[in-house]
């Protein structure tokens, strides 16, 4: 399948998703969100793929936000729909994907761009990255989960500061604040993500899927994360991956997980 705004490549178990609108700093217009939704759905369904590296094309931006030119004339109802569809089609899909998504933040990650990185499971930034939620400078608020996920990641105080000042922070500060896991040079960015991916693909896809459900459960309203953990832990005992992992340990060999 070919896309107008996305490049999807695969190397063994790793899917590389590159948002490819460099002239618009990879801004997320409606079509790009639709295509990302299709790409992530296809990755979820492909049993061969076990981890995703998500990045932006060019050397300037990961994603500079939702496409301002597209929504500038929207009404209240259209604004609400833009947010609701974005949550449902892309941001919640990424967060709940059963395979880890590593955001390789290679430049500006602003507004919807930072929100996409925050919906991902792991964030690695290059040292030229600039991160922020500048929406209030446009007269709007973060609408793709930013008010919630930024608060989860950096705490209420820093989230208030970032959102109300509309300022950008450096990659170094983002690491200090816990907004990104690690900062590396631009040249090392993808290789660093690949190193993490190579560790992930050695492990049980079934158990990783259960871990993602359990971690995310803490942030779901009305859900007890500990109860979810107990259920998911129990489910693991019924998987071929569990039999393989424990047998391999006892037989002193490396496991070969099938994700069954
Ligand atoms: N939407 C649409 N187009 C964008 C864009 C965006 N979010 N960000 C950049 N672009 C476009 C610019 O309009 C410009 O296009 P033209 O050449 O056709 O004019 C091109 O990308 C290059 O951008 P600049 O010339 O502005 O590049 P710069 O280096 O001078 O500045 C920047 C870079 C500081 C990132 C600046 O582009 C910028 O401030 N962008 C907007 C950032 C922003 O406000 N993001 C939040 C969007 S709202 C949102 O995301 C809402 C939500 O939560 C749902």
GROMACS .gro file of C-alpha atoms and ligand atoms in nm:
model
  314
    1UNK     CA    1   0.000   0.000   0.000
    2UNK     CA    2   0.129   0.348  -0.081
    3UNK     CA    3   0.046   0.662   0.111
    4UNK     CA    4   0.066   1.030   0.017
    5UNK     CA    5   0.206   1.146   0.351
    6UNK     CA    6   0.362   0.841   0.514
    7UNK     CA    7   0.652   0.614   0.432
    8UNK     CA    8   0.621   0.265   0.581
    9UNK     CA    9   0.927   0.041   0.570
   10UNK     CA   10   0.992  -0.286   0.747
   11UNK     CA   11   1.316  -0.458   0.842
   12UNK     CA   12   1.257  -0.799   0.997
   13UNK     CA   13   1.029  -0.738   1.298
   14UNK     CA   14   1.069  -0.359   1.300
   15UNK     CA   15   0.826  -0.121   1.126
   16UNK     CA   16   0.960   0.225   1.040
   17UNK     CA   17   0.683   0.484   1.006
   18UNK     CA   18   0.799   0.820   0.870
   19UNK     CA   19   0.562   1.115   0.846
   20UNK     CA   20   0.653   1.268   0.513
   21UNK     CA   21   0.539   1.628   0.470
   22UNK     CA   22   0.875   1.797   0.528
   23UNK     CA   23   0.779   2.124   0.357
   24UNK     CA   24   0.498   2.166   0.611
   25UNK     CA   25   0.723   2.039   0.892
   26UNK     CA   26   0.520   1.716   0.888
   27UNK     CA   27   0.209   1.892   1.020
   28UNK     CA   28  -0.080   1.652   1.079
   29UNK     CA   29  -0.357   1.729   0.833
   30UNK     CA   30  -0.670   1.515   0.804
   31UNK     CA   31  -0.526   1.292   0.534
   32UNK     CA   32  -0.206   1.227   0.732
   33UNK     CA   33  -0.408   1.131   1.040
   34UNK     CA   34  -0.621   0.894   0.826
   35UNK     CA   35  -0.311   0.738   0.675
   36UNK     CA   36  -0.136   0.702   1.011
   37UNK     CA   37  -0.449   0.533   1.142
   38UNK     CA   38  -0.439   0.286   0.852
   39UNK     CA   39  -0.065   0.226   0.891
   40UNK     CA   40  -0.089   0.155   1.266
   41UNK     CA   41  -0.391  -0.070   1.213
   42UNK     CA   42  -0.200  -0.269   0.950
   43UNK     CA   43   0.102  -0.298   1.182
   44UNK     CA   44  -0.123  -0.422   1.463
   45UNK     CA   45  -0.260  -0.693   1.233
   46UNK     CA   46   0.081  -0.803   1.100
   47UNK     CA   47   0.215  -1.081   1.323
   48UNK     CA   48   0.566  -1.048   1.183
   49UNK     CA   49   0.604  -0.693   1.317
   50UNK     CA   50   0.685  -0.648   1.685
   51UNK     CA   51   0.794  -0.289   1.735
   52UNK     CA   52   0.753   0.049   1.562
   53UNK     CA   53   0.997   0.336   1.515
   54UNK     CA   54   0.801   0.655   1.440
   55UNK     CA   55   0.976   0.966   1.308
   56UNK     CA   56   0.942   1.272   1.087
   57UNK     CA   57   1.096   1.328   0.749
   58UNK     CA   58   1.375   1.583   0.702
   59UNK     CA   59   1.614   1.721   0.961
   60UNK     CA   60   1.397   1.996   1.104
   61UNK     CA   61   1.085   1.847   1.253
   62UNK     CA   62   0.933   1.539   1.404
   63UNK     CA   63   0.588   1.698   1.367
   64UNK     CA   64   0.513   2.073   1.409
   65UNK     CA   65   0.154   2.011   1.517
   66UNK     CA   66  -0.192   1.972   1.378
   67UNK     CA   67  -0.230   2.150   1.044
   68UNK     CA   68  -0.326   2.504   1.145
   69UNK     CA   69  -0.414   2.603   0.788
   70UNK     CA   70  -0.671   2.326   0.771
   71UNK     CA   71  -0.860   2.405   1.093
   72UNK     CA   72  -0.830   2.786   1.100
   73UNK     CA   73  -1.190   2.835   0.977
   74UNK     CA   74  -1.356   2.562   1.184
   75UNK     CA   75  -1.672   2.611   1.394
   76UNK     CA   76  -1.720   2.489   1.753
   77UNK     CA   77  -1.873   2.163   1.630
   78UNK     CA   78  -1.599   2.106   1.372
   79UNK     CA   79  -1.333   2.177   1.635
   80UNK     CA   80  -1.485   1.923   1.871
   81UNK     CA   81  -1.505   1.664   1.596
   82UNK     CA   82  -1.143   1.725   1.492
   83UNK     CA   83  -1.031   1.649   1.846
   84UNK     CA   84  -1.263   1.351   1.900
   85UNK     CA   85  -1.170   1.186   1.569
   86UNK     CA   86  -0.800   1.246   1.631
   87UNK     CA   87  -0.820   1.078   1.972
   88UNK     CA   88  -1.011   0.782   1.839
   89UNK     CA   89  -0.839   0.727   1.505
   90UNK     CA   90  -0.478   0.787   1.596
   91UNK     CA   91  -0.369   0.888   1.945
   92UNK     CA   92  -0.561   0.622   2.141
   93UNK     CA   93  -0.474   0.367   1.872
   94UNK     CA   94  -0.101   0.434   1.914
   95UNK     CA   95  -0.119   0.433   2.295
   96UNK     CA   96  -0.306   0.103   2.299
   97UNK     CA   97  -0.114  -0.071   2.022
   98UNK     CA   98  -0.003  -0.414   2.142
   99UNK     CA   99   0.347  -0.346   2.006
  100UNK     CA  100   0.576  -0.079   2.154
  101UNK     CA  101   0.597   0.244   1.954
  102UNK     CA  102   0.927   0.431   1.988
  103UNK     CA  103   0.907   0.797   1.886
  104UNK     CA  104   1.235   0.917   1.738
  105UNK     CA  105   1.192   1.290   1.801
  106UNK     CA  106   1.418   1.446   1.539
  107UNK     CA  107   1.342   1.818   1.565
  108UNK     CA  108   1.031   2.025   1.644
  109UNK     CA  109   0.769   1.824   1.832
  110UNK     CA  110   0.498   2.082   1.883
  111UNK     CA  111   0.125   2.065   1.956
  112UNK     CA  112  -0.015   1.752   1.791
  113UNK     CA  113   0.344   1.644   1.722
  114UNK     CA  114   0.436   1.633   2.089
  115UNK     CA  115   0.097   1.476   2.154
  116UNK     CA  116   0.181   1.198   1.908
  117UNK     CA  117   0.520   1.144   2.072
  118UNK     CA  118   0.345   1.133   2.412
  119UNK     CA  119   0.094   0.874   2.289
  120UNK     CA  120   0.393   0.659   2.191
  121UNK     CA  121   0.536   0.425   2.453
  122UNK     CA  122   0.900   0.536   2.443
  123UNK     CA  123   1.050   0.872   2.336
  124UNK     CA  124   1.410   0.924   2.228
  125UNK     CA  125   1.506   1.277   2.119
  126UNK     CA  126   1.794   1.414   1.916
  127UNK     CA  127   1.979   1.702   2.080
  128UNK     CA  128   1.832   1.956   1.833
  129UNK     CA  129   1.473   1.867   1.930
  130UNK     CA  130   1.243   2.137   2.063
  131UNK     CA  131   0.927   2.030   2.242
  132UNK     CA  132   0.618   2.226   2.334
  133UNK     CA  133   0.242   2.265   2.337
  134UNK     CA  134   0.199   2.614   2.186
  135UNK     CA  135  -0.176   2.587   2.126
  136UNK     CA  136  -0.282   2.867   2.363
  137UNK     CA  137  -0.076   3.107   2.151
  138UNK     CA  138  -0.325   3.024   1.872
  139UNK     CA  139  -0.630   3.067   2.092
  140UNK     CA  140  -0.693   2.696   2.133
  141UNK     CA  141  -0.579   2.422   2.374
  142UNK     CA  142  -0.398   2.093   2.311
  143UNK     CA  143  -0.671   1.875   2.161
  144UNK     CA  144  -0.499   1.545   2.089
  145UNK     CA  145  -0.453   1.436   2.449
  146UNK     CA  146  -0.185   1.687   2.549
  147UNK     CA  147  -0.352   1.821   2.863
  148UNK     CA  148  -0.379   1.465   2.996
  149UNK     CA  149  -0.065   1.290   2.875
  150UNK     CA  150   0.174   1.579   2.948
  151UNK     CA  151   0.043   1.590   3.304
  152UNK     CA  152   0.092   1.213   3.336
  153UNK     CA  153   0.451   1.239   3.216
  154UNK     CA  154   0.586   1.556   3.379
  155UNK     CA  155   0.338   1.625   3.661
  156UNK     CA  156   0.083   1.901   3.704
  157UNK     CA  157   0.322   2.189   3.778
  158UNK     CA  158   0.543   2.149   3.471
  159UNK     CA  159   0.237   2.076   3.255
  160UNK     CA  160   0.073   2.402   3.365
  161UNK     CA  161   0.395   2.587   3.289
  162UNK     CA  162   0.445   2.434   2.944
  163UNK     CA  163   0.083   2.472   2.836
  164UNK     CA  164   0.013   2.820   2.970
  165UNK     CA  165   0.342   2.973   2.852
  166UNK     CA  166   0.315   2.800   2.511
  167UNK     CA  167   0.693   2.782   2.528
  168UNK     CA  168   0.932   2.527   2.382
  169UNK     CA  169   1.180   2.332   2.591
  170UNK     CA  170   1.512   2.183   2.484
  171UNK     CA  171   1.571   1.811   2.450
  172UNK     CA  172   1.800   1.833   2.751
  173UNK     CA  173   1.525   1.983   2.969
  174UNK     CA  174   1.274   1.733   2.828
  175UNK     CA  175   1.498   1.452   2.951
  176UNK     CA  176   1.537   1.618   3.291
  177UNK     CA  177   1.159   1.654   3.319
  178UNK     CA  178   1.093   1.292   3.218
  179UNK     CA  179   0.926   1.392   2.892
  180UNK     CA  180   1.178   1.193   2.686
  181UNK     CA  181   1.368   0.885   2.796
  182UNK     CA  182   1.701   0.979   2.645
  183UNK     CA  183   1.876   1.241   2.430
  184UNK     CA  184   2.133   1.147   2.166
  185UNK     CA  185   2.303   1.312   1.871
  186UNK     CA  186   2.107   1.349   1.547
  187UNK     CA  187   2.332   1.089   1.382
  188UNK     CA  188   2.271   0.835   1.659
  189UNK     CA  189   1.893   0.882   1.688
  190UNK     CA  190   1.765   0.596   1.472
  191UNK     CA  191   2.047   0.362   1.577
  192UNK     CA  192   1.958   0.424   1.943
  193UNK     CA  193   1.592   0.346   1.871
  194UNK     CA  194   1.700   0.033   1.683
  195UNK     CA  195   1.907  -0.079   1.980
  196UNK     CA  196   1.598  -0.054   2.204
  197UNK     CA  197   1.388  -0.226   1.935
  198UNK     CA  198   1.637  -0.513   1.914
  199UNK     CA  199   1.595  -0.577   2.287
  200UNK     CA  200   1.215  -0.564   2.260
  201UNK     CA  201   1.195  -0.816   1.975
  202UNK     CA  202   1.376  -1.080   2.183
  203UNK     CA  203   1.086  -1.086   2.429
  204UNK     CA  204   0.739  -1.238   2.424
  205UNK     CA  205   0.499  -1.032   2.208
  206UNK     CA  206   0.207  -1.172   2.410
  207UNK     CA  207   0.360  -1.063   2.741
  208UNK     CA  208   0.453  -0.722   2.598
  209UNK     CA  209   0.092  -0.674   2.485
  210UNK     CA  210  -0.028  -0.761   2.836
  211UNK     CA  211   0.225  -0.523   2.990
  212UNK     CA  212   0.101  -0.238   2.769
  213UNK     CA  213  -0.262  -0.305   2.868
  214UNK     CA  214  -0.165  -0.315   3.238
  215UNK     CA  215   0.047   0.001   3.235
  216UNK     CA  216  -0.220   0.195   3.044
  217UNK     CA  217  -0.488   0.070   3.287
  218UNK     CA  218  -0.355   0.305   3.554
  219UNK     CA  219  -0.475   0.599   3.346
  220UNK     CA  220  -0.819   0.465   3.250
  221UNK     CA  221  -1.106   0.611   3.440
  222UNK     CA  222  -1.296   0.358   3.648
  223UNK     CA  223  -1.037   0.086   3.592
  224UNK     CA  224  -0.825  -0.058   3.872
  225UNK     CA  225  -0.477  -0.109   3.728
  226UNK     CA  226  -0.389  -0.369   3.991
  227UNK     CA  227  -0.695  -0.576   3.896
  228UNK     CA  228  -0.599  -0.544   3.528
  229UNK     CA  229  -0.247  -0.659   3.612
  230UNK     CA  230  -0.379  -0.967   3.793
  231UNK     CA  231  -0.600  -1.057   3.494
  232UNK     CA  232  -0.325  -1.002   3.238
  233UNK     CA  233  -0.070  -1.190   3.450
  234UNK     CA  234  -0.308  -1.486   3.466
  235UNK     CA  235  -0.371  -1.476   3.092
  236UNK     CA  236   0.001  -1.511   3.022
  237UNK     CA  237  -0.010  -1.862   3.172
  238UNK     CA  238  -0.233  -1.974   2.886
  239UNK     CA  239   0.005  -1.864   2.610
  240UNK     CA  240   0.254  -2.061   2.405
  241UNK     CA  241   0.500  -1.777   2.467
  242UNK     CA  242   0.489  -1.847   2.843
  243UNK     CA  243   0.550  -2.220   2.787
  244UNK     CA  244   0.838  -2.137   2.554
  245UNK     CA  245   0.991  -1.872   2.782
  246UNK     CA  246   0.985  -2.087   3.095
  247UNK     CA  247   1.097  -2.404   2.909
  248UNK     CA  248   1.385  -2.218   2.747
  249UNK     CA  249   1.495  -2.090   3.088
  250UNK     CA  250   1.496  -2.440   3.236
  251UNK     CA  251   1.665  -2.592   2.931
  252UNK     CA  252   1.928  -2.313   2.942
  253UNK     CA  253   1.862  -2.197   2.584
  254UNK     CA  254   1.733  -1.881   2.419
  255UNK     CA  255   1.354  -1.873   2.370
  256UNK     CA  256   1.190  -1.850   2.028
  257UNK     CA  257   0.863  -1.665   2.081
  258UNK     CA  258   0.580  -1.698   1.832
  259UNK     CA  259   0.348  -1.442   1.987
  260UNK     CA  260   0.085  -1.713   2.041
  261LIG     N1  261   0.039   2.367   1.050
  261LIG     C1  262   0.047   2.402   0.922
  261LIG     N2  263   0.160   2.442   0.863
  261LIG     C2  264   0.272   2.444   0.938
  261LIG     C3  265   0.271   2.408   1.074
  261LIG     C4  266   0.148   2.368   1.130
  261LIG     N3  267   0.136   2.327   1.258
  261LIG     N4  268   0.395   2.425   1.123
  261LIG     C5  269   0.472   2.467   1.022
  261LIG     N5  270   0.398   2.478   0.909
  261LIG     C6  271   0.441   2.523   0.776
  261LIG     C7  272   0.459   2.673   0.771
  261LIG     O1  273   0.335   2.739   0.752
  261LIG     C8  274   0.549   2.685   0.651
  261LIG     O2  275   0.474   2.665   0.536
  261LIG     P1  276   0.482   2.769   0.412
  261LIG     O3  277   0.625   2.761   0.367
  261LIG     O4  278   0.385   2.713   0.314
  261LIG     O5  279   0.446   2.902   0.468
  261LIG     C9  280   0.641   2.562   0.667
  261LIG     O6  281   0.569   2.471   0.748
  261LIG    C10  282   0.772   2.593   0.733
  261LIG     O7  283   0.746   2.656   0.858
  261LIG     P2  284   0.810   2.797   0.900
  261LIG     O8  285   0.843   2.879   0.781
  261LIG     O9  286   0.720   2.858   1.004
  261LIG    O10  287   0.946   2.746   0.967
  261LIG     P3  288   1.030   2.818   1.082
  261LIG    O11  289   1.158   2.744   1.091
  261LIG    O12  290   1.034   2.964   1.061
  261LIG    O13  291   0.944   2.793   1.218
  261LIG    C11  292   0.814   2.660   1.374
  261LIG    C12  293   0.926   2.663   1.266
  261LIG    C13  294   0.859   2.739   1.495
  261LIG    C14  295   0.791   2.516   1.411
  261LIG    C15  296   0.687   2.727   1.313
  261LIG    O14  297   0.660   2.667   1.187
  261LIG    C16  298   0.565   2.710   1.399
  261LIG    O15  299   0.551   2.782   1.497
  261LIG     N6  300   0.473   2.619   1.362
  261LIG    C17  301   0.347   2.601   1.430
  261LIG    C18  302   0.364   2.526   1.561
  261LIG    C19  303   0.232   2.513   1.633
  261LIG    O16  304   0.172   2.612   1.673
  261LIG     N7  305   0.184   2.389   1.652
  261LIG    C20  306   0.058   2.362   1.717
  261LIG    C21  307  -0.047   2.342   1.614
  261LIG     S1  308  -0.208   2.337   1.682
  261LIG    C22  309  -0.233   2.180   1.736
  261LIG    O17  310  -0.145   2.094   1.727
  261LIG    C23  311  -0.369   2.156   1.793
  261LIG    C24  312  -0.394   2.024   1.855
  261LIG    O18  313  -0.343   1.993   1.960
  261LIG    C25  314  -0.493   1.934   1.799
   0.00000   0.00000   0.00000
